[in-house]
XYZ file of C-alpha atoms in Angstrom:
125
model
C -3.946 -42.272 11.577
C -3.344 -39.664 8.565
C -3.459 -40.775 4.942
C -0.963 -40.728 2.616
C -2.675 -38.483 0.105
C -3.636 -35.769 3.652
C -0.206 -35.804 4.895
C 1.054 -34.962 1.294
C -1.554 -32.002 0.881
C -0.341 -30.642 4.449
C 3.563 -30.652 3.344
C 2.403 -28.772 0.292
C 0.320 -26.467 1.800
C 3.351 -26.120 4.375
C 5.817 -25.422 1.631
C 4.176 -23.100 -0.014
C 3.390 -20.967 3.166
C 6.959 -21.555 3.384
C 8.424 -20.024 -0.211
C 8.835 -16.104 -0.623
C 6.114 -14.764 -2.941
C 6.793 -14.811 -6.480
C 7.115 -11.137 -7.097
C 9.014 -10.750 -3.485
C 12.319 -10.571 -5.761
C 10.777 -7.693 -8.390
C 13.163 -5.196 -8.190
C 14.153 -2.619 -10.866
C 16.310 0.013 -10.928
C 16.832 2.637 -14.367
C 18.462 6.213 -14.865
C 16.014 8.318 -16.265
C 17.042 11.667 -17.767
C 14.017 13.355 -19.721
C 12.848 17.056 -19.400
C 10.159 18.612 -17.122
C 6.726 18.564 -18.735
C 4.915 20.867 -16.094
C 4.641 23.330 -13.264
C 6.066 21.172 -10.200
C 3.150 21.220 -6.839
C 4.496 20.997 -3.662
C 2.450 19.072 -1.132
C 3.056 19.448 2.551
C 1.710 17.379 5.643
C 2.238 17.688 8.821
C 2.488 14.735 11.857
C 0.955 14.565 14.924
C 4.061 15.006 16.111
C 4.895 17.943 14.282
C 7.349 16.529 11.222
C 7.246 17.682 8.486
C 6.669 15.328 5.196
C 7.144 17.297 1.728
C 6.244 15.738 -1.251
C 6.722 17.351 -5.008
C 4.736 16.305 -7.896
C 5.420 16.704 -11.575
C 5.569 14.822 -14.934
C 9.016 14.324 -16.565
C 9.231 13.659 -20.502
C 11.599 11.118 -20.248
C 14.456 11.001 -23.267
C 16.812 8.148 -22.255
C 16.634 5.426 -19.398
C 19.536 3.341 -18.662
C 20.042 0.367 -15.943
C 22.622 1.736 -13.608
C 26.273 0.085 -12.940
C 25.804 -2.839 -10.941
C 22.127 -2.192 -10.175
C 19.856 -5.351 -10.453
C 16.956 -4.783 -13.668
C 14.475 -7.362 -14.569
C 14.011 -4.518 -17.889
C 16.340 -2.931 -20.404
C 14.571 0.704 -19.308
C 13.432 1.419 -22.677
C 9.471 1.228 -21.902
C 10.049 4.812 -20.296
C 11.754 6.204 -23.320
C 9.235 9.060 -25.090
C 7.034 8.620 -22.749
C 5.325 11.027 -19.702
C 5.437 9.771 -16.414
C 4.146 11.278 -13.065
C 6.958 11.899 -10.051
C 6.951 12.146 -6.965
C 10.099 13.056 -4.921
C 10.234 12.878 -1.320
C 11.304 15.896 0.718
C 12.368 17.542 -2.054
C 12.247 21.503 -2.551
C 10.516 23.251 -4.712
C 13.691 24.791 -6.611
C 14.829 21.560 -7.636
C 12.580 21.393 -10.381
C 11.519 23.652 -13.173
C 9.594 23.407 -15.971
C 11.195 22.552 -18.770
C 14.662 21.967 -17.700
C 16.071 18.731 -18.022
C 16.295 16.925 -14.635
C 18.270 13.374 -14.045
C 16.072 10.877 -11.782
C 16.892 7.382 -10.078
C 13.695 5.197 -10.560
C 13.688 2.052 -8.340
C 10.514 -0.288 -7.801
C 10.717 -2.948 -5.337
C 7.615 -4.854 -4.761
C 8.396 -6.311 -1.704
C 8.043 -3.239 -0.307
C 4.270 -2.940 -0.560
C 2.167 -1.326 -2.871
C 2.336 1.807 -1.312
C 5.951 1.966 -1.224
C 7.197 0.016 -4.317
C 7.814 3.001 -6.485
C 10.224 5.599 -6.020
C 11.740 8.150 -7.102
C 15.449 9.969 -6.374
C 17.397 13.104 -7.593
C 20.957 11.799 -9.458
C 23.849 12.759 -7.952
């Protein structure tokens, strides 16, 4: 026979397994336009199976953020305003980006992703 006081412990323990983390529903999503603070570096890997993955790395002095229309933001954007950050863009050339020209970025975090994927980083359209 189970106890009362086990048999409530086990739902609990059961519900909590149960409920989505708490920072499962983190997502953010901001316009950044700023100006390039540095020399872009272009980092290339290879696959086994012979892919390709280009990565390009530079800091952007960021002069306005904004949330975009009808994106989800758990921030107004305005902790990246006069600040330097460090991007990364994805398969991105290395003619996209020169110093000191002012560049327009989508910056999205989603930390259900996984810490190794929860920021990133897009050109604006």
């Amino acid at each position: 026979m189970i106890s009362k006081r086990l048999r409530r412990t086990l739902a609990a323990i059961a519900l909590s397994a149960a409920a989505p983390a708490s920072y499962a529903w983190t997502r953010i999503s901001c316009d950044l336009g700023g100006t390039v603070a540095n020399l872009p570096i272009q980092l290339r890997q290879y696959r086994i199976d012979g892919t390709e993955i280009t990565q390009l790395m530079f800091r952007l002095k960021v002069r306005h953020a904004d949330i975009p229309d009808g994106a989800r933001a758990d921030t107004d954007c305005t902790e990246f305003i006069d600040r330097e950050i460090d991007v990364t863009l994805a398969n991105a050339g290395a003619g996209t980006v020169r110093k000191g020209k002012p560049l327009k970025l989508r910056y999205r975090y989603d930390d259900s992703l996984g810490q190794a994927q929860a920021t990133r980083f897009e050109l604006a359209r």
